[in-house]
Coordinates of C-alpha atoms and ligand atoms in Angstrom, one line a residue:
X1 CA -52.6 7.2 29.8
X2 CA -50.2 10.1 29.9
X3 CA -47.7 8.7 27.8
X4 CA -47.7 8.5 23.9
X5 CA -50.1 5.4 23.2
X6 CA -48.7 3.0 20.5
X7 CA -51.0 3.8 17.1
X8 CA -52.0 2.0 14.0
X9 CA -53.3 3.6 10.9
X10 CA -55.2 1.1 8.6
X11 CA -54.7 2.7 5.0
X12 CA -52.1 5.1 4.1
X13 CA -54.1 7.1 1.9
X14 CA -55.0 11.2 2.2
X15 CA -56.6 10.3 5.6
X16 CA -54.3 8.0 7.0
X17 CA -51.1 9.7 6.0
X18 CA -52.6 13.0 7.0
X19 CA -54.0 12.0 10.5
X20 CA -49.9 10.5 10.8
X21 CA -48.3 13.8 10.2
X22 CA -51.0 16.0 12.2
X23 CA -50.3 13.0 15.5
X24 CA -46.6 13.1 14.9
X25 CA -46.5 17.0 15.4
X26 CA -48.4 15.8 18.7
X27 CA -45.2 13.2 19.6
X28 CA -47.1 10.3 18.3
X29 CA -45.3 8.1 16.0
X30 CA -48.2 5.8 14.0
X31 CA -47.1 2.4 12.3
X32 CA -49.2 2.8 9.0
X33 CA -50.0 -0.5 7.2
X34 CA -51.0 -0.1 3.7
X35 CA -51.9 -3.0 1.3
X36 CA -50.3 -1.1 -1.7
X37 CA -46.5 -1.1 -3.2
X38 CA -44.9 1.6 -1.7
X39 CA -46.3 5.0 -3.2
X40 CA -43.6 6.6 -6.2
X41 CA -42.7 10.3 -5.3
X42 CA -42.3 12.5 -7.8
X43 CA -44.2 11.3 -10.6
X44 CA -48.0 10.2 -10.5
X45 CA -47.1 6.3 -12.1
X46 CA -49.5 4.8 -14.6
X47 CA -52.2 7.1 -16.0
X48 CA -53.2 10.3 -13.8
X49 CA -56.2 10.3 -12.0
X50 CA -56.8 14.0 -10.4
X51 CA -59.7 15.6 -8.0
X52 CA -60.6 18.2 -6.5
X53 CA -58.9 20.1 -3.7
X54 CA -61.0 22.9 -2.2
X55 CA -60.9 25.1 0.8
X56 CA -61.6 22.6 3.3
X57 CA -59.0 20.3 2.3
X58 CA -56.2 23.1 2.4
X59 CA -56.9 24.6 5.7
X60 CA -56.3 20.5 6.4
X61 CA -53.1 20.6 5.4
X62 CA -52.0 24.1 6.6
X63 CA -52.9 22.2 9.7
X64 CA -50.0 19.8 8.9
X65 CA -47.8 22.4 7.5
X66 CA -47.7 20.8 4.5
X67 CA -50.3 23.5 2.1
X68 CA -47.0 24.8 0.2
X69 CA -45.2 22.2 -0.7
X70 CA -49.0 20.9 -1.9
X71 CA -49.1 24.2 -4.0
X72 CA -46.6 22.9 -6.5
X73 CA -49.3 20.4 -7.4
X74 CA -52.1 22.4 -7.8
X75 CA -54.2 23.6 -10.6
X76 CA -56.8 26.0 -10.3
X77 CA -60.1 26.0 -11.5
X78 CA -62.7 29.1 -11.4
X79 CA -65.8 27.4 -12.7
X80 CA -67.6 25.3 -14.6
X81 CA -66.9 25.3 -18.3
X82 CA -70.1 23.6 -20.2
X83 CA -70.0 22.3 -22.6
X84 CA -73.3 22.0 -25.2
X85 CA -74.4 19.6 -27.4
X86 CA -73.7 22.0 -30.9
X87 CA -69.8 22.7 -29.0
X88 CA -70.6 26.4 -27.8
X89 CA -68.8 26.9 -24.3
X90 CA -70.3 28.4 -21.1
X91 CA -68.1 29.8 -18.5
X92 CA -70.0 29.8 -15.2
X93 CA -68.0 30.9 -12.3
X94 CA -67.7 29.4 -8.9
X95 CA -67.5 32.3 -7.1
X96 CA -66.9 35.8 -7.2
X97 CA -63.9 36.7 -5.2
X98 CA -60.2 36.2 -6.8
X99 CA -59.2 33.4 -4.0
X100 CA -62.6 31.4 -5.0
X101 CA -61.7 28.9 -7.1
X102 CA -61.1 24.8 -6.4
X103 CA -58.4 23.5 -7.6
X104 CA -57.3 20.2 -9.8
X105 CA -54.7 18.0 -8.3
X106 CA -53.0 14.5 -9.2
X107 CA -54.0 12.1 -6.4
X108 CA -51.2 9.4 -6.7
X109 CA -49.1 13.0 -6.6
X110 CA -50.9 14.3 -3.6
X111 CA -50.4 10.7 -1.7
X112 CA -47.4 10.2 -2.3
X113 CA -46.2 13.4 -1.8
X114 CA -48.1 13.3 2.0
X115 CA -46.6 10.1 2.3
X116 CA -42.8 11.0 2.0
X117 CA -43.2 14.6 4.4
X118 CA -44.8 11.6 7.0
X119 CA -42.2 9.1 6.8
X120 CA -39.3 11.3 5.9
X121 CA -39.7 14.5 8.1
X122 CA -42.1 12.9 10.8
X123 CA -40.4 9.2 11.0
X124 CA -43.4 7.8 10.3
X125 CA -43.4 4.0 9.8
X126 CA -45.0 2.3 6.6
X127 CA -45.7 -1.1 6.3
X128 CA -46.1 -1.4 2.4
X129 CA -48.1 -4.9 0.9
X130 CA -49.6 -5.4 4.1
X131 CA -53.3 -6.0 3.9
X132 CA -55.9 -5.7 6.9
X133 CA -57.8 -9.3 7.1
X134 CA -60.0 -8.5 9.8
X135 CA -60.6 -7.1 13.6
X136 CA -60.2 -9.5 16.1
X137 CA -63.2 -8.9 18.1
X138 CA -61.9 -9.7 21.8
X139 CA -59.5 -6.2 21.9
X140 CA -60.1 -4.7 18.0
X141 CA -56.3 -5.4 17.3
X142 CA -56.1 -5.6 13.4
X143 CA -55.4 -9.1 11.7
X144 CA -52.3 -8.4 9.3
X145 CA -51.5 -10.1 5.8
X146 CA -48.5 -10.0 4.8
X147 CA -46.8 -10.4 1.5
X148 CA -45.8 -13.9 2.1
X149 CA -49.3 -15.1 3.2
X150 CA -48.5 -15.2 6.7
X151 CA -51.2 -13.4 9.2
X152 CA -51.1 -11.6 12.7
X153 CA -52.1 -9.1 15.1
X154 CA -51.2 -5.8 15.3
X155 CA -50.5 -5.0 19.0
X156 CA -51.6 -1.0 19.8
X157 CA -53.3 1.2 21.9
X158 CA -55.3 2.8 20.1
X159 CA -56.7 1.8 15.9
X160 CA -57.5 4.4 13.4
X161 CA -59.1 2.7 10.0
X162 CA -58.4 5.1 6.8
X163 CA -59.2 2.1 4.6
X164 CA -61.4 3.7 2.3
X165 CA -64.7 3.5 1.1
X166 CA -64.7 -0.5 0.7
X167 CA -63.0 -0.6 4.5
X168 CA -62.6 -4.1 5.7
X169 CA -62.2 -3.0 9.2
X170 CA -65.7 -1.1 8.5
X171 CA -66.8 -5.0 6.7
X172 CA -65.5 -6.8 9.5
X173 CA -67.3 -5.1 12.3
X174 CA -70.1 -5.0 10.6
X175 CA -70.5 -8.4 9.8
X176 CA -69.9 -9.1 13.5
X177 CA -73.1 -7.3 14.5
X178 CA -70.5 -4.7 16.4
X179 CA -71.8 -2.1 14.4
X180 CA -74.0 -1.5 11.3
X181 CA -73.3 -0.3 7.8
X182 CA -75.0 0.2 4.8
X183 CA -73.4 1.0 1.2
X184 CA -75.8 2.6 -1.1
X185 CA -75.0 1.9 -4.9
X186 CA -75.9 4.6 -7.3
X187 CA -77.2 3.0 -10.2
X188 CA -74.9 4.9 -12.4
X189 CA -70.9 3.8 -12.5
X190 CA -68.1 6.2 -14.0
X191 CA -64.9 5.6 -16.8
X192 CA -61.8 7.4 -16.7
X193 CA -60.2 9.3 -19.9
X194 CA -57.5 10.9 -21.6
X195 CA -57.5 14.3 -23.3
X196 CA -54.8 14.5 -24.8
X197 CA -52.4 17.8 -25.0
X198 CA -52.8 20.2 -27.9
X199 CA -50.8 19.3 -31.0
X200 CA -48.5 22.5 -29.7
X201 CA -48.0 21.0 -26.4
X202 CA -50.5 23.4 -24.7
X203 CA -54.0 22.7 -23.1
X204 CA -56.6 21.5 -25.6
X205 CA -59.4 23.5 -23.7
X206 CA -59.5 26.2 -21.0
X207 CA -57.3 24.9 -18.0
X208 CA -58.5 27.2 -15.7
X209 CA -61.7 25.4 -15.3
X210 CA -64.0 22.2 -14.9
X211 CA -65.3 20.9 -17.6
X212 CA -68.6 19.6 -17.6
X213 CA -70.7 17.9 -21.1
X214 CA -73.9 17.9 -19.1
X215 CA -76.6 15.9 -20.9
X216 CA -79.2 15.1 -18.8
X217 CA -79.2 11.4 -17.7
X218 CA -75.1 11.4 -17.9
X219 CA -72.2 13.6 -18.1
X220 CA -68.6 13.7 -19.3
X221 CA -66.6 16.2 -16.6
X222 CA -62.8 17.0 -17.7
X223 CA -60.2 18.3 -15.0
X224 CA -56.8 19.8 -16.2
X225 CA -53.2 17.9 -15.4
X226 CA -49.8 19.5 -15.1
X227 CA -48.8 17.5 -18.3
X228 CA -51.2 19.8 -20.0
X229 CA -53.6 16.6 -20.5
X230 CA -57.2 16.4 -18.6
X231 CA -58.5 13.8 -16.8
X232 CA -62.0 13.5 -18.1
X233 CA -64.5 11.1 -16.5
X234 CA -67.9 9.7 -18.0
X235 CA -70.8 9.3 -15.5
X236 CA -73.4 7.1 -17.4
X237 CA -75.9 4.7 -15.8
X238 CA -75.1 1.1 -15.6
X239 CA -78.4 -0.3 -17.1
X240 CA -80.5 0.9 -19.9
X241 CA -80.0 3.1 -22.5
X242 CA -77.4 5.2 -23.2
X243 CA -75.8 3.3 -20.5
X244 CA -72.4 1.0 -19.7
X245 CA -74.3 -1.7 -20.6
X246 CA -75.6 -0.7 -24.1
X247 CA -72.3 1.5 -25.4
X248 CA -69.5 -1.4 -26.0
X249 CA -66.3 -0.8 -27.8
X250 CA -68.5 -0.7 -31.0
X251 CA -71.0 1.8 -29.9
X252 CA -68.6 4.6 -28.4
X253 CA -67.5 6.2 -31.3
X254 CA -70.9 6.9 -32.3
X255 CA -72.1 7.8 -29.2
X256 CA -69.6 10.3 -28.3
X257 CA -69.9 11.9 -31.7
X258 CA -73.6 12.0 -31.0
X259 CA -73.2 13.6 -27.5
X260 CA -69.3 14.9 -26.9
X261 CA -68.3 15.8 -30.5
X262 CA -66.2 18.7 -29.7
X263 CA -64.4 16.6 -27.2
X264 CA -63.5 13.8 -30.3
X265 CA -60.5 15.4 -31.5
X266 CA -58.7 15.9 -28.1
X267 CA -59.8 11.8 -27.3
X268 CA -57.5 9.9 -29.7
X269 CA -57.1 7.1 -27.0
X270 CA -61.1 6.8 -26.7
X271 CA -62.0 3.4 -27.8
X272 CA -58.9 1.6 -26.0
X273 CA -59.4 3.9 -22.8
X274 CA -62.9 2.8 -23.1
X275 CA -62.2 -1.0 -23.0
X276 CA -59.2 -1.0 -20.9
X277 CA -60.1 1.1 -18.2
X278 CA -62.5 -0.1 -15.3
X279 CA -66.0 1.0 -15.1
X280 CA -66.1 2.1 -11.4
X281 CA -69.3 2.2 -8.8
X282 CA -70.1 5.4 -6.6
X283 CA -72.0 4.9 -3.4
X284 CA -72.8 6.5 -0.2
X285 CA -71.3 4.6 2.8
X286 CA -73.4 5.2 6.3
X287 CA -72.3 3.8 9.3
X288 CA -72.5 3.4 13.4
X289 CA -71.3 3.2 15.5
X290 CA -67.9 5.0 14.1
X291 CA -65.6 3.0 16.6
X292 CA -65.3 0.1 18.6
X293 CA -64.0 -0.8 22.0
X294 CA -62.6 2.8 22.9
X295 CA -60.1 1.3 20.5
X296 CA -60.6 1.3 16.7
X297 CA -61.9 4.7 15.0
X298 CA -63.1 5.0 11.8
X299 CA -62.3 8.3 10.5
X300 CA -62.8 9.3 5.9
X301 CA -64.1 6.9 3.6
X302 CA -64.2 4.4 5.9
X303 CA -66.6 6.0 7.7
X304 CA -68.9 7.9 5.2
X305 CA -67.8 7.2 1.5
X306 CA -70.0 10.0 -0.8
X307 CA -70.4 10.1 -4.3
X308 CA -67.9 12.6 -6.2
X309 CA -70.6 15.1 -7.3
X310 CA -69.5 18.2 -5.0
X311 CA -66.0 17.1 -5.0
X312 CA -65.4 16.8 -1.3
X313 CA -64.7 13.2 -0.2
X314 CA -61.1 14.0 0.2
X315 CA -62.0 17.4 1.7
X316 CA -64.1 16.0 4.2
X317 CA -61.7 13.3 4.9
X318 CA -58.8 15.7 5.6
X319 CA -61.7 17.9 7.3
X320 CA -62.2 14.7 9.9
X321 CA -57.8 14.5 10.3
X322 CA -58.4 18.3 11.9
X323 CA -61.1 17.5 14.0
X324 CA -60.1 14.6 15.6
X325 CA -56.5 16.3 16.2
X326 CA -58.6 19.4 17.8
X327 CA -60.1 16.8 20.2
X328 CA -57.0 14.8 21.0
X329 CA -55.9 18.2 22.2
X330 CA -58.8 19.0 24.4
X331 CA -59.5 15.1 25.6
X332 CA -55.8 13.6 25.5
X333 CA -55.7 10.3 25.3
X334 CA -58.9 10.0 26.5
X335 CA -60.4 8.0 23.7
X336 CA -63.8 7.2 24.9
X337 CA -64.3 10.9 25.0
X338 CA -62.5 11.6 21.7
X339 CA -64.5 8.7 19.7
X340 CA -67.7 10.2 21.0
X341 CA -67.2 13.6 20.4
X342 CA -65.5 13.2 17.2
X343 CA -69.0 10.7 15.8
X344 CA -71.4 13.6 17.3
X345 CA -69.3 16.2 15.3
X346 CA -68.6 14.8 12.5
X347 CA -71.8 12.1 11.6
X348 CA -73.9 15.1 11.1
X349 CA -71.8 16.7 8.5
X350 CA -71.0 13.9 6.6
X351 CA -74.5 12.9 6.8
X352 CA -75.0 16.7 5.1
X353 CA -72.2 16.6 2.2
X354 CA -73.3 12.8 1.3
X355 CA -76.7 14.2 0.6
X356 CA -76.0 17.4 -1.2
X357 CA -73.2 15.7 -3.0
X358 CA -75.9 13.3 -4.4
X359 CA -78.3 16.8 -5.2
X360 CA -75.1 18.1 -7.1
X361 CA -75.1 15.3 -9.5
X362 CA -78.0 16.2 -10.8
X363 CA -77.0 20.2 -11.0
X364 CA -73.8 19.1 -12.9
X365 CA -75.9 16.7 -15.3
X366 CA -79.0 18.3 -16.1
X367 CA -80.0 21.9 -14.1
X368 CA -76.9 23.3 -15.2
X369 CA -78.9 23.8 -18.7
X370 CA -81.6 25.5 -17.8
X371 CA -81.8 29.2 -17.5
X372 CA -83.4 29.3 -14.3
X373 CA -80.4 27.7 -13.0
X374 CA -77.9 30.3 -14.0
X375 CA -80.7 33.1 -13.0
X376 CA -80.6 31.7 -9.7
X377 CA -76.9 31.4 -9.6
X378 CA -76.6 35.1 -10.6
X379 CA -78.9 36.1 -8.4
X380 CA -77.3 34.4 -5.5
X381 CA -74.3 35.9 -5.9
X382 CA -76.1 39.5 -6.0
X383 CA -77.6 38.8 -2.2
X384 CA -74.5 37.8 -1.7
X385 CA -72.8 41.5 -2.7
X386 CA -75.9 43.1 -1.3
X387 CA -75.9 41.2 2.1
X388 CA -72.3 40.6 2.9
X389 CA -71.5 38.2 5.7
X390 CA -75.0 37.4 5.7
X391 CA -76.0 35.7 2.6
X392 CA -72.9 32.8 0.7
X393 CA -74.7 31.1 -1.7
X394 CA -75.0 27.2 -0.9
X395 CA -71.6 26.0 -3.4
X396 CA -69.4 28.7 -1.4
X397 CA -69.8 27.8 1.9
X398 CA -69.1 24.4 0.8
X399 CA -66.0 25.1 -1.0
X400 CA -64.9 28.3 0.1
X401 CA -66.1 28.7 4.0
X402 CA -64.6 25.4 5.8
X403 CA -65.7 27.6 9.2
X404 CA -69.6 26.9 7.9
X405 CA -69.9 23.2 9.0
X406 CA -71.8 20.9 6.1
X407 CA -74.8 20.6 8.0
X408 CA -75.2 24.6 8.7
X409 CA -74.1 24.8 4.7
X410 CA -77.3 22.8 3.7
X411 CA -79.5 24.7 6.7
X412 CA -79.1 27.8 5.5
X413 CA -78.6 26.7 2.1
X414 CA -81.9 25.7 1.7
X415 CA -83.9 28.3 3.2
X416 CA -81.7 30.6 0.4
X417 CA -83.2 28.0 -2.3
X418 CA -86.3 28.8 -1.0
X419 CA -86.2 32.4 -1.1
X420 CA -84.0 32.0 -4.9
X421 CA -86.9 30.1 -6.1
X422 CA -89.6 32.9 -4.9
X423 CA -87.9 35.6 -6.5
X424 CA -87.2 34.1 -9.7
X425 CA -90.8 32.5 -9.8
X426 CA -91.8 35.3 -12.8
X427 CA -88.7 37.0 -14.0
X428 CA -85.7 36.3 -16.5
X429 CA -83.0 38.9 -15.4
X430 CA -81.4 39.6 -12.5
X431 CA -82.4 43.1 -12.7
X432 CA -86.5 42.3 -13.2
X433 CA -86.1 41.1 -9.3
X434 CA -87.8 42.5 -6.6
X435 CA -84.9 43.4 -4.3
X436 CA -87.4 45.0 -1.6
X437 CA -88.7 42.0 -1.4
X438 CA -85.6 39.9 -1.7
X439 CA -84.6 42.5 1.6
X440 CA -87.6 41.1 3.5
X441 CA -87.0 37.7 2.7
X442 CA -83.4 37.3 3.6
X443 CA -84.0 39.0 6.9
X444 CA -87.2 37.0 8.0
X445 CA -86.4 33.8 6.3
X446 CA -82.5 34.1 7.2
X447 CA -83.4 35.8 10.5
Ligands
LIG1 C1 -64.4 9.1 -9.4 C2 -64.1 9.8 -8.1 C3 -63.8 11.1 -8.1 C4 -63.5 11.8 -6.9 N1 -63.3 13.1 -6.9 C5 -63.0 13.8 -5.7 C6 -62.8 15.1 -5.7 O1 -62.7 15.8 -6.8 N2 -62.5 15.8 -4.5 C7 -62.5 15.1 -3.4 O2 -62.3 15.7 -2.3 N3 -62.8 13.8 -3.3 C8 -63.0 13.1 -4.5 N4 -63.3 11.8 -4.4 C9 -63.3 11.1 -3.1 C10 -61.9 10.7 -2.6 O3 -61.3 9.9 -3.5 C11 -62.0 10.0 -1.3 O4 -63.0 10.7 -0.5 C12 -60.7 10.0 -0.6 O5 -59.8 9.3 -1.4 C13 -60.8 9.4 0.8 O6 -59.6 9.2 1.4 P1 -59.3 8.1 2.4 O7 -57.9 8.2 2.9 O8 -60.4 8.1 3.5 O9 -59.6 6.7 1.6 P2 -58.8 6.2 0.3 O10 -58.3 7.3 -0.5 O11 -59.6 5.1 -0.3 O12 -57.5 5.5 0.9 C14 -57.6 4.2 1.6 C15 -56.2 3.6 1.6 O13 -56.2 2.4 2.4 C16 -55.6 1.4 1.7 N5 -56.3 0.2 2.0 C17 -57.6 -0.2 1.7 N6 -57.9 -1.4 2.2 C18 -56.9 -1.8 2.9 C19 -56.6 -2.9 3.7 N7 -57.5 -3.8 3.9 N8 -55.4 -3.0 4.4 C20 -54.4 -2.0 4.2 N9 -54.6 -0.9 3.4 C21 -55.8 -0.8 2.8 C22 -55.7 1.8 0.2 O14 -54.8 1.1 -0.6 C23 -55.6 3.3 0.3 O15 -54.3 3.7 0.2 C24 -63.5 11.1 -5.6 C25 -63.8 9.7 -5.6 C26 -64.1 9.1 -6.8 C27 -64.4 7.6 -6.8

């Protein structure tokens, strides 16, 4: 096919309106149905909800052309600010170069600010309060609902399904026997927050940083907002106790007293946040085949859903918008050869970030307090000065280095745990390490 093939993007969200704008730049002019109202530029509607936005996902959008007017809506963050149970605070940076740092943004701003650069610059056409119903098997055409009830098929060449973690293009396949899925349920759930702005207008804490109450079996993390409020979530399991189950509206004023008291003051919304807003499940989505038919594609969430813990769902969803563009550009049109390619690249990685976004959970909870952990961390970043190019500690080439793919990040990553773990065995301080041995290490062990 030499001319530009008629496409449909299920889901207009980060993936699907980024993939539109990196095709249109191509000549390809997407219909993108999306079972939401149309997005609200310009102002974030309802209560804020932000993430993270690291390197990966700005190289993404550099791609697109698109990384300054994102700018505006970016705050940054250079670590972790912990938070412990007597309310001293811990500043533990990310990284040690100026330009390493991650960086807070709105997500309805971020959505519907892609959105609006796709529709208005690129002519990109939204089909607003249009569901996806199904596949039909025979050709992989989607099945449309639309606001008034009535359901068809959505004619096009070629299907790409940014539908998100709970994708029903993913559900329909699957449940077809076309291809298989499995959705992993962590067996803890997550509640959004308010911190409210300082009585002066400013930030209540530090807003140049993530802020993390780690205790253990839960956390409570805090990202900044342009309003000068945070966004702070609580991670808690579902069952057992402390837990969703055991804290109702009765409990959570004692129990964040208890665990969070220096977070109290800024959280004069608590008990009605608590209650009103959802309690929300994290999973892991694996599936394969990715596409169907040398049709329909599944390319983000739809495809490999992770749990929030390294902050790079979005990222890696963006990351897949580049990829797949790379290989439209070497294979055309050619979409056996571009489905293919794009699963063998990418299945790997995500496979990689869902698994070490799982091992960060337990980092940001609970290794965060021990003092091994911040030897470790120090340490790291001391190879990292003393072998330059050679040795990135594991968090960096995840955020910072999107030219190490995920799966070479957790290679080499591990093999530096290893060698982190040797040379701390029997010291407290950076400087009690052997760095003759730390020399032979990194050049057997890292080759
Ligand atoms: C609590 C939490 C915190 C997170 N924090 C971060 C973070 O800090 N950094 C980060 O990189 N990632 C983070 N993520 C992950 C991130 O939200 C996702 O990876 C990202 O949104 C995936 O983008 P997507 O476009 O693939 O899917 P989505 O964002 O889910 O977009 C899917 C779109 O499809 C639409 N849609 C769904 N079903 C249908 C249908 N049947 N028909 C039509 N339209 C449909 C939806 O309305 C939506 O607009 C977090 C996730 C959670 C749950």
């Amino acid at each position: 096919m030499t001319s530009a093939p008629r496409v449909a993007i299920v889901g207009g969200g980060p993936a699907g309106s980024l993939l539109a704008i990196l095709l249109a730049r191509r000549g390809v002019i997407a219909t993108v149905i999306e079972r939401s109202p149309p997005f609200v530029v310009g102002q974030a509607g309802g209560r804020s909800i932000n993430l993270a936005l690291a390197a990966r996902g700005i190289t993404a959008l550099r791609r697109a052309g698109i990384d300054a007017e994102v700018t505006a809506l970016m705050i940054a963050m250079r670590g972790r600010m912990l938070h412990e149970q007597d309310g001293k605070q811990r500043f533990l940076s990310y990284g040690q170069r100026v330009t390493e740092e991650i960086y807070s943004v709105s997500r309805a701003a971020l959505n519907a600010l892609i959105f609006e650069i796709a529709a208005k610059r690129y002519g990109v056409q939204y089909r607003f309060g249009e569901t996806c119903v199904g596949v039909d098997l025979t050709d992989g055409a989607p099945l449309i609902a639309a606001a008034d009830g009535s359901t068809r098929r959505l004619d096009a060449d070629v299907v790409f399904a940014t539908d998100g973690a709970g994708s029903e293009v993913r559900r329909a396949l699957a449940d077809a026997g076309e291809i298989s899925a499995t959705e992993d349920l962590l067996d803890h759930g997550y509640k959004e927050l308010t911190i409210a702005a300082a009585q002066d207008g400013g930030f209540a804490l530090e807003p140049h940083a993530l802020h993390i109450w780690p205790r253990g079996r839960f956390m409570l993390i805090a990202l900044p907002n342009p309003d000068r409020t945070f966004t702070a979530t609580l991670f808690l399991p579902h069952t057992g106790d402390p837990s969703f189950a055991s804290i109702g509206p009765n409990e959570v004023p004692a129990f964040f007293r208890r665990e969070f008291a220096d977070a109290v003051p800024q959280l004069p919304a608590l008990a009605r946040d608590y209650v009103s807003h959802p309690t929300g499940n994290l999973g892991t989505v694996t599936c394969g085949p990715w596409s169907f038919k040398d049709k329909v594609l599944m390319v983000g969430d739809a495809a490999h859903a992770i749990v929030p813990f390294h902050g790079q769902g979005m990222n890696a969803a963006f990351e897949d918008c580049v990829a797949l563009d790379d290989l439209i550009g070497t294979h055309g049109y050619d979409w056996h050869a571009v489905f293919a390619a794009f699963e063998a690249e990418r299945a790997p990685n995500a496979r990689a970030i869902a698994e070490m976004a799982l091992e960060n959970y337990l980092e940001m909870r609970d290794e965060v307090r021990d003092a091994k952990f911040e030897l470790r961390a120090a340490l790291s970043f001391e190879l990292e000065r003393r072998f330059p190019g050679h040795w990135v500690p594991r968090y960096s080439m995840v955020m910072f280095h999107p030219e190490i793919p995920y799966a070479e990040a957790q290679r080499r990553g591990g093999l530096q745990t290893g060698i982190l773990r040797k040379l701390t065995e029997n010291v407290s301080s950076v400087t009690e390490v052997d760095l003759t041995r730390a020399t032979e290490l990194v050049s057997t062990v890292l080759g």
